[in-house]
Amino acid sequence: MPTIVVEVMPTAELLDPAGKAVAGALARLGHTTFTNVRIGKRFELTVDGPVTEATLADARKIAEDMLSNQVIEDVIGVYEAPASGDSA
Amino acid sequence: MRIGVITFPGSLDDRDAQRAIRLAGAEPVALWHGEHDLKKVDAIVLPGGFSYGDYLRCGAIASHSPIMAEVIDAANKGMPVLGICNGFQMLVEAHLLPGGLIRNDHGRFVRRDQMIRVENNRTDWTNKFDESEEIVIPLKNGEGGYIADADTLERLEGEGLVTFRYVGVNPNGSLNDIAGISNDRGNVVGLMPHPEHAVERGFGPNTTEAMRCGMDGLRFFTSVIAKVLA
């Protein structure tokens, strides 16, 4: 089935305590190459039928209205997942 | 005088809120998230808990429940609505109050008897408090950090809409030590600490007088009764 991916991240200026905790753990494990971690969300919306411009517009709308909270998060991407032969 | 308490999947403190309402002298009315019936109540409490397991964002899925359409409509017409903890999160998700609530800055769940200052005693839920009165009620949350953009914060502060502020300890990194806010009209109030857990001697926070005797939460409910009966 075609899939639309919606990616949401905490706004740039917002403290991301979960990401900070992971960054701290990486530092303790000696992974000093990675200086920061931010954690966001990826939604995979399975579409009944082909992905059209209208479907993408619907997905963008729910991404703004429901899947993210514009006060604390930004929608980073809304796009159709590339078809892959072995995907579920 | 009937005060509704809405139960959502994952609500924890709905029965505590009902008990607080009864102790304050009103009739608690159980309301159900999946219905559209407010059962002719005079005021509404959105209780604490972890509605829908806090999935998506705290309070987000609950804010789209069938009954929330009626709550939003009633709130916009002036009905008193109190959101406690998860209920506060629902109110911001429903855009009845501005800003948002994010994970505590220290990353841990916190439970403590919390001192807060009543910054605005002119709301429907705080009229029985003195201005700047300091009270102690329990706090328990993992995602209670209040945030808003600079313009919103300035407006909240400028218009006296910060209803409660943490005193002594800021338990979650909330901006400006904000523990609770109201809308312009003062009928919609949301806060992270739990007044419903400080309404009866023997079951509340510790006081200097004796263990578990704090009853500062009771006046939230007597306030709204006074407002409705006025």
mmCIF file of N, CA, C and O in Angstrom, chain B residues 43-111:
data_model
loop_
_atom_site.group_PDB
_atom_site.id
_atom_site.type_symbol
_atom_site.label_atom_id
_atom_site.label_comp_id
_atom_site.label_asym_id
_atom_site.label_seq_id
_atom_site.Cartn_x
_atom_site.Cartn_y
_atom_site.Cartn_z
ATOM 1 N N ALA B 43 -20.596 23.485 35.647
ATOM 2 C CA ALA B 43 -19.151 23.674 35.515
ATOM 3 C C ALA B 43 -18.543 22.312 35.189
ATOM 4 O O ALA B 43 -19.200 21.272 35.377
ATOM 5 N N ILE B 44 -17.302 22.330 34.692
ATOM 6 C CA ILE B 44 -16.680 21.085 34.232
ATOM 7 C C ILE B 44 -15.248 20.995 34.744
ATOM 8 O O ILE B 44 -14.509 21.983 34.716
ATOM 9 N N VAL B 45 -14.868 19.788 35.179
ATOM 10 C CA VAL B 45 -13.473 19.524 35.526
ATOM 11 C C VAL B 45 -12.919 18.481 34.556
ATOM 12 O O VAL B 45 -13.531 17.432 34.344
ATOM 13 N N LEU B 46 -11.768 18.799 33.955
ATOM 14 C CA LEU B 46 -11.019 17.819 33.166
ATOM 15 C C LEU B 46 -9.942 17.274 34.097
ATOM 16 O O LEU B 46 -9.031 18.010 34.490
ATOM 17 N N PRO B 47 -10.033 16.002 34.479
ATOM 18 C CA PRO B 47 -9.174 15.492 35.547
ATOM 19 C C PRO B 47 -7.790 15.074 35.063
ATOM 20 O O PRO B 47 -7.524 14.988 33.865
ATOM 21 N N GLY B 48 -6.935 14.767 36.041
ATOM 22 C CA GLY B 48 -5.589 14.306 35.738
ATOM 23 C C GLY B 48 -5.565 12.842 35.345
ATOM 24 O O GLY B 48 -6.571 12.133 35.444
ATOM 25 N N GLY B 49 -4.412 12.420 34.897
ATOM 26 C CA GLY B 49 -4.227 11.034 34.482
ATOM 27 C C GLY B 49 -3.337 10.958 33.263
ATOM 28 O O GLY B 49 -2.513 11.850 33.029
ATOM 29 N N PHE B 50 -3.509 9.894 32.496
ATOM 30 C CA PHE B 50 -2.692 9.702 31.290
ATOM 31 C C PHE B 50 -3.629 9.282 30.165
ATOM 32 O O PHE B 50 -3.593 8.137 29.707
ATOM 33 N N SER B 51 -4.494 10.204 29.745
ATOM 34 C CA SER B 51 -5.477 9.863 28.725
ATOM 35 C C SER B 51 -4.780 9.324 27.480
ATOM 36 O O SER B 51 -3.778 9.877 27.034
ATOM 37 N N TYR B 52 -5.321 8.255 26.956
ATOM 38 C CA TYR B 52 -4.743 7.581 25.772
ATOM 39 C C TYR B 52 -3.248 7.317 25.956
ATOM 40 O O TYR B 52 -2.474 7.412 25.006
ATOM 41 N N GLY B 53 -2.851 7.011 27.206
ATOM 42 C CA GLY B 53 -1.461 6.653 27.450
ATOM 43 C C GLY B 53 -0.476 7.755 27.122
ATOM 44 O O GLY B 53 0.719 7.481 26.947
ATOM 45 N N ASP B 54 -0.960 9.007 27.048
ATOM 46 C CA ASP B 54 -0.098 10.130 26.638
ATOM 47 C C ASP B 54 0.460 9.933 25.222
ATOM 48 O O ASP B 54 1.455 10.561 24.851
ATOM 49 N N TYR B 55 -0.149 9.036 24.442
ATOM 50 C CA TYR B 55 0.320 8.820 23.067
ATOM 51 C C TYR B 55 0.130 10.093 22.258
ATOM 52 O O TYR B 55 -0.746 10.896 22.538
ATOM 53 N N LEU B 56 0.928 10.236 21.226
ATOM 54 C CA LEU B 56 0.975 11.408 20.350
ATOM 55 C C LEU B 56 1.565 12.587 21.111
ATOM 56 O O LEU B 56 2.712 12.927 20.919
ATOM 57 N N ARG B 57 0.789 13.239 21.955
ATOM 58 C CA ARG B 57 1.273 14.230 22.928
ATOM 59 C C ARG B 57 0.283 14.179 24.095
ATOM 60 O O ARG B 57 -0.878 13.819 23.893
ATOM 61 N N CYS B 58 0.727 14.579 25.289
ATOM 62 C CA CYS B 58 -0.158 14.529 26.452
ATOM 63 C C CYS B 58 -1.435 15.325 26.170
ATOM 64 O O CYS B 58 -1.361 16.505 25.819
ATOM 65 N N GLY B 59 -2.572 14.691 26.327
ATOM 66 C CA GLY B 59 -3.853 15.387 26.182
ATOM 67 C C GLY B 59 -4.303 15.589 24.748
ATOM 68 O O GLY B 59 -5.426 16.051 24.518
ATOM 69 N N ALA B 60 -3.456 15.228 23.786
ATOM 70 C CA ALA B 60 -3.768 15.572 22.389
ATOM 71 C C ALA B 60 -4.956 14.792 21.848
ATOM 72 O O ALA B 60 -5.867 15.366 21.242
ATOM 73 N N ILE B 61 -4.956 13.478 22.059
ATOM 74 C CA ILE B 61 -6.043 12.667 21.493
ATOM 75 C C ILE B 61 -7.338 12.969 22.248
ATOM 76 O O ILE B 61 -8.400 13.119 21.645
ATOM 77 N N ALA B 62 -7.234 13.118 23.571
ATOM 78 C CA ALA B 62 -8.425 13.444 24.371
ATOM 79 C C ALA B 62 -9.036 14.768 23.931
ATOM 80 O O ALA B 62 -10.267 14.931 23.960
ATOM 81 N N SER B 63 -8.186 15.717 23.509
ATOM 82 C CA SER B 63 -8.721 17.036 23.133
ATOM 83 C C SER B 63 -9.594 16.951 21.882
ATOM 84 O O SER B 63 -10.313 17.884 21.573
ATOM 85 N N HIS B 64 -9.516 15.824 21.176
ATOM 86 C CA HIS B 64 -10.364 15.622 19.999
ATOM 87 C C HIS B 64 -11.540 14.683 20.290
ATOM 88 O O HIS B 64 -12.217 14.229 19.369
ATOM 89 N N SER B 65 -11.778 14.358 21.579
ATOM 90 C CA SER B 65 -12.883 13.470 21.946
ATOM 91 C C SER B 65 -14.216 14.102 21.583
ATOM 92 O O SER B 65 -14.340 15.323 21.550
ATOM 93 N N PRO B 66 -15.243 13.257 21.362
ATOM 94 C CA PRO B 66 -16.577 13.806 21.057
ATOM 95 C C PRO B 66 -17.033 14.859 22.063
ATOM 96 O O PRO B 66 -17.482 15.943 21.670
ATOM 97 N N ILE B 67 -16.890 14.590 23.365
ATOM 98 C CA ILE B 67 -17.440 15.528 24.357
ATOM 99 C C ILE B 67 -16.677 16.857 24.360
ATOM 100 O O ILE B 67 -17.207 17.886 24.797
ATOM 101 N N MET B 68 -15.436 16.860 23.850
ATOM 102 C CA MET B 68 -14.663 18.110 23.885
ATOM 103 C C MET B 68 -15.262 19.176 22.968
ATOM 104 O O MET B 68 -15.069 20.372 23.203
ATOM 105 N N ALA B 69 -16.010 18.754 21.940
ATOM 106 C CA ALA B 69 -16.684 19.752 21.101
ATOM 107 C C ALA B 69 -17.668 20.548 21.963
ATOM 108 O O ALA B 69 -17.747 21.782 21.861
ATOM 109 N N GLU B 70 -18.380 19.837 22.852
ATOM 110 C CA GLU B 70 -19.344 20.495 23.746
ATOM 111 C C GLU B 70 -18.612 21.331 24.808
ATOM 112 O O GLU B 70 -19.064 22.404 25.183
ATOM 113 N N VAL B 71 -17.492 20.801 25.302
ATOM 114 C CA VAL B 71 -16.729 21.531 26.323
ATOM 115 C C VAL B 71 -16.213 22.853 25.747
ATOM 116 O O VAL B 71 -16.312 23.906 26.386
ATOM 117 N N ILE B 72 -15.678 22.799 24.521
ATOM 118 C CA ILE B 72 -15.142 24.011 23.890
ATOM 119 C C ILE B 72 -16.258 25.024 23.681
ATOM 120 O O ILE B 72 -16.106 26.219 23.968
ATOM 121 N N ASP B 73 -17.400 24.536 23.222
ATOM 122 C CA ASP B 73 -18.549 25.406 22.991
ATOM 123 C C ASP B 73 -19.012 26.054 24.306
ATOM 124 O O ASP B 73 -19.214 27.266 24.387
ATOM 125 N N ALA B 74 -19.149 25.230 25.353
ATOM 126 C CA ALA B 74 -19.608 25.735 26.656
ATOM 127 C C ALA B 74 -18.593 26.719 27.244
ATOM 128 O O ALA B 74 -18.970 27.762 27.794
ATOM 129 N N ALA B 75 -17.308 26.390 27.111
ATOM 130 C CA ALA B 75 -16.260 27.273 27.655
ATOM 131 C C ALA B 75 -16.302 28.628 26.959
ATOM 132 O O ALA B 75 -16.175 29.675 27.599
ATOM 133 N N ASN B 76 -16.496 28.604 25.648
ATOM 134 C CA ASN B 76 -16.556 29.869 24.899
ATOM 135 C C ASN B 76 -17.785 30.693 25.253
ATOM 136 O O ASN B 76 -17.811 31.903 25.039
ATOM 137 N N LYS B 77 -18.823 30.011 25.808
ATOM 138 C CA LYS B 77 -20.020 30.738 26.252
ATOM 139 C C LYS B 77 -19.913 31.149 27.715
ATOM 140 O O LYS B 77 -20.853 31.736 28.257
ATOM 141 N N GLY B 78 -18.794 30.790 28.387
ATOM 142 C CA GLY B 78 -18.576 31.266 29.749
ATOM 143 C C GLY B 78 -18.689 30.236 30.848
ATOM 144 O O GLY B 78 -18.554 30.563 32.026
ATOM 145 N N MET B 79 -18.955 28.969 30.501
ATOM 146 C CA MET B 79 -19.048 27.970 31.562
ATOM 147 C C MET B 79 -17.675 27.774 32.211
ATOM 148 O O MET B 79 -16.671 27.675 31.521
ATOM 149 N N PRO B 80 -17.622 27.715 33.557
ATOM 150 C CA PRO B 80 -16.337 27.464 34.213
ATOM 151 C C PRO B 80 -15.786 26.078 33.867
ATOM 152 O O PRO B 80 -16.504 25.082 33.957
ATOM 153 N N VAL B 81 -14.529 26.039 33.451
ATOM 154 C CA VAL B 81 -13.855 24.777 33.126
ATOM 155 C C VAL B 81 -12.494 24.787 33.814
ATOM 156 O O VAL B 81 -11.723 25.743 33.664
ATOM 157 N N LEU B 82 -12.214 23.726 34.584
ATOM 158 C CA LEU B 82 -10.909 23.596 35.240
ATOM 159 C C LEU B 82 -10.196 22.381 34.672
ATOM 160 O O LEU B 82 -10.755 21.281 34.667
ATOM 161 N N GLY B 83 -8.973 22.565 34.211
ATOM 162 C CA GLY B 83 -8.151 21.452 33.740
ATOM 163 C C GLY B 83 -7.012 21.230 34.695
ATOM 164 O O GLY B 83 -6.211 22.135 34.941
ATOM 165 N N ILE B 84 -6.956 20.022 35.268
ATOM 166 C CA ILE B 84 -5.919 19.695 36.245
ATOM 167 C C ILE B 84 -4.923 18.742 35.594
ATOM 168 O O ILE B 84 -5.311 17.665 35.142
ATOM 169 N N CYS B 85 -3.652 19.126 35.544
ATOM 170 C CA CYS B 85 -2.575 18.255 35.057
ATOM 171 C C CYS B 85 -2.873 17.793 33.626
ATOM 172 O O CYS B 85 -2.801 18.581 32.696
ATOM 173 N N ASN B 86 -3.249 16.532 33.426
ATOM 174 C CA ASN B 86 -3.585 16.073 32.085
ATOM 175 C C ASN B 86 -4.747 16.895 31.509
ATOM 176 O O ASN B 86 -4.804 17.145 30.296
ATOM 177 N N GLY B 87 -5.628 17.369 32.383
ATOM 178 C CA GLY B 87 -6.718 18.233 31.934
ATOM 179 C C GLY B 87 -6.205 19.577 31.424
ATOM 180 O O GLY B 87 -6.748 20.142 30.462
ATOM 181 N N PHE B 88 -5.163 20.103 32.056
ATOM 182 C CA PHE B 88 -4.505 21.336 31.595
ATOM 183 C C PHE B 88 -3.903 21.086 30.214
ATOM 184 O O PHE B 88 -4.031 21.898 29.287
ATOM 185 N N GLN B 89 -3.253 19.925 30.072
ATOM 186 C CA GLN B 89 -2.665 19.576 28.769
ATOM 187 C C GLN B 89 -3.748 19.506 27.690
ATOM 188 O O GLN B 89 -3.535 19.947 26.557
ATOM 189 N N MET B 90 -4.924 18.986 28.053
ATOM 190 C CA MET B 90 -6.029 18.942 27.076
ATOM 191 C C MET B 90 -6.467 20.353 26.695
ATOM 192 O O MET B 90 -6.778 20.626 25.530
ATOM 193 N N LEU B 91 -6.520 21.249 27.677
ATOM 194 C CA LEU B 91 -6.983 22.624 27.401
ATOM 195 C C LEU B 91 -6.049 23.349 26.443
ATOM 196 O O LEU B 91 -6.510 24.098 25.580
ATOM 197 N N VAL B 92 -4.733 23.130 26.572
ATOM 198 C CA VAL B 92 -3.832 23.787 25.619
ATOM 199 C C VAL B 92 -3.919 23.115 24.253
ATOM 200 O O VAL B 92 -3.865 23.791 23.224
ATOM 201 N N GLU B 93 -4.089 21.793 24.254
ATOM 202 C CA GLU B 93 -4.224 21.098 22.965
ATOM 203 C C GLU B 93 -5.516 21.507 22.256
ATOM 204 O O GLU B 93 -5.581 21.519 21.029
ATOM 205 N N ALA B 94 -6.551 21.821 23.045
ATOM 206 C CA ALA B 94 -7.831 22.244 22.463
ATOM 207 C C ALA B 94 -7.831 23.741 22.146
ATOM 208 O O ALA B 94 -8.845 24.278 21.690
ATOM 209 N N HIS B 95 -6.711 24.424 22.409
ATOM 210 C CA HIS B 95 -6.563 25.866 22.162
ATOM 211 C C HIS B 95 -7.518 26.715 22.999
ATOM 212 O O HIS B 95 -7.827 27.850 22.638
ATOM 213 N N LEU B 96 -7.992 26.166 24.126
ATOM 214 C CA LEU B 96 -8.781 26.989 25.049
ATOM 215 C C LEU B 96 -7.846 27.828 25.914
ATOM 216 O O LEU B 96 -8.258 28.846 26.469
ATOM 217 N N LEU B 97 -6.601 27.375 26.041
ATOM 218 C CA LEU B 97 -5.570 28.147 26.727
ATOM 219 C C LEU B 97 -4.331 28.158 25.838
ATOM 220 O O LEU B 97 -4.089 27.199 25.096
ATOM 221 N N PRO B 98 -3.536 29.226 25.892
ATOM 222 C CA PRO B 98 -2.360 29.315 25.018
ATOM 223 C C PRO B 98 -1.151 28.552 25.579
ATOM 224 O O PRO B 98 -1.123 28.203 26.746
ATOM 225 N N GLY B 99 -0.166 28.335 24.713
ATOM 226 C CA GLY B 99 1.085 27.712 25.147
ATOM 227 C C GLY B 99 1.037 26.209 25.035
ATOM 228 O O GLY B 99 0.149 25.633 24.400
ATOM 229 N N GLY B 100 2.012 25.560 25.677
ATOM 230 C CA GLY B 100 2.092 24.107 25.630
ATOM 231 C C GLY B 100 2.814 23.578 26.851
ATOM 232 O O GLY B 100 3.394 24.332 27.630
ATOM 233 N N LEU B 101 2.740 22.257 27.029
ATOM 234 C CA LEU B 101 3.407 21.611 28.162
ATOM 235 C C LEU B 101 4.329 20.534 27.633
ATOM 236 O O LEU B 101 3.910 19.689 26.838
ATOM 237 N N ILE B 102 5.586 20.599 28.063
ATOM 238 C CA ILE B 102 6.581 19.659 27.549
ATOM 239 C C ILE B 102 7.232 18.904 28.700
ATOM 240 O O ILE B 102 7.031 19.234 29.867
ATOM 241 N N ARG B 103 8.018 17.895 28.324
ATOM 242 C CA ARG B 103 8.679 17.052 29.314
ATOM 243 C C ARG B 103 9.474 17.917 30.308
ATOM 244 O O ARG B 103 10.098 18.894 29.918
ATOM 245 N N ASN B 104 9.422 17.526 31.580
ATOM 246 C CA ASN B 104 10.165 18.251 32.618
ATOM 247 C C ASN B 104 11.628 18.417 32.199
ATOM 248 O O ASN B 104 12.227 17.478 31.677
ATOM 249 N N ASP B 105 12.191 19.575 32.479
ATOM 250 C CA ASP B 105 13.551 19.862 31.988
ATOM 251 C C ASP B 105 14.590 18.896 32.544
ATOM 252 O O ASP B 105 15.600 18.630 31.904
ATOM 253 N N HIS B 106 14.336 18.321 33.742
ATOM 254 C CA HIS B 106 15.293 17.377 34.319
ATOM 255 C C HIS B 106 15.037 15.952 33.838
ATOM 256 O O HIS B 106 15.760 15.027 34.201
ATOM 257 N N GLY B 107 13.976 15.763 33.048
ATOM 258 C CA GLY B 107 13.734 14.465 32.434
ATOM 259 C C GLY B 107 13.103 13.416 33.340
ATOM 260 O O GLY B 107 12.907 12.280 32.928
ATOM 261 N N ARG B 108 12.775 13.777 34.566
ATOM 262 C CA ARG B 108 12.230 12.779 35.489
ATOM 263 C C ARG B 108 10.805 13.145 35.881
ATOM 264 O O ARG B 108 10.414 14.306 35.866
ATOM 265 N N PHE B 109 10.049 12.111 36.274
ATOM 266 C CA PHE B 109 8.737 12.330 36.857
ATOM 267 C C PHE B 109 8.957 12.944 38.241
ATOM 268 O O PHE B 109 9.912 12.587 38.926
ATOM 269 N N VAL B 110 8.102 13.876 38.635
ATOM 270 C CA VAL B 110 8.268 14.501 39.945
ATOM 271 C C VAL B 110 6.947 14.430 40.708
ATOM 272 O O VAL B 110 5.880 14.588 40.133
ATOM 273 N N ARG B 111 7.071 14.102 41.995
ATOM 274 C CA ARG B 111 5.885 14.103 42.858
ATOM 275 C C ARG B 111 6.303 14.806 44.147
ATOM 276 O O ARG B 111 7.265 14.411 44.799
#
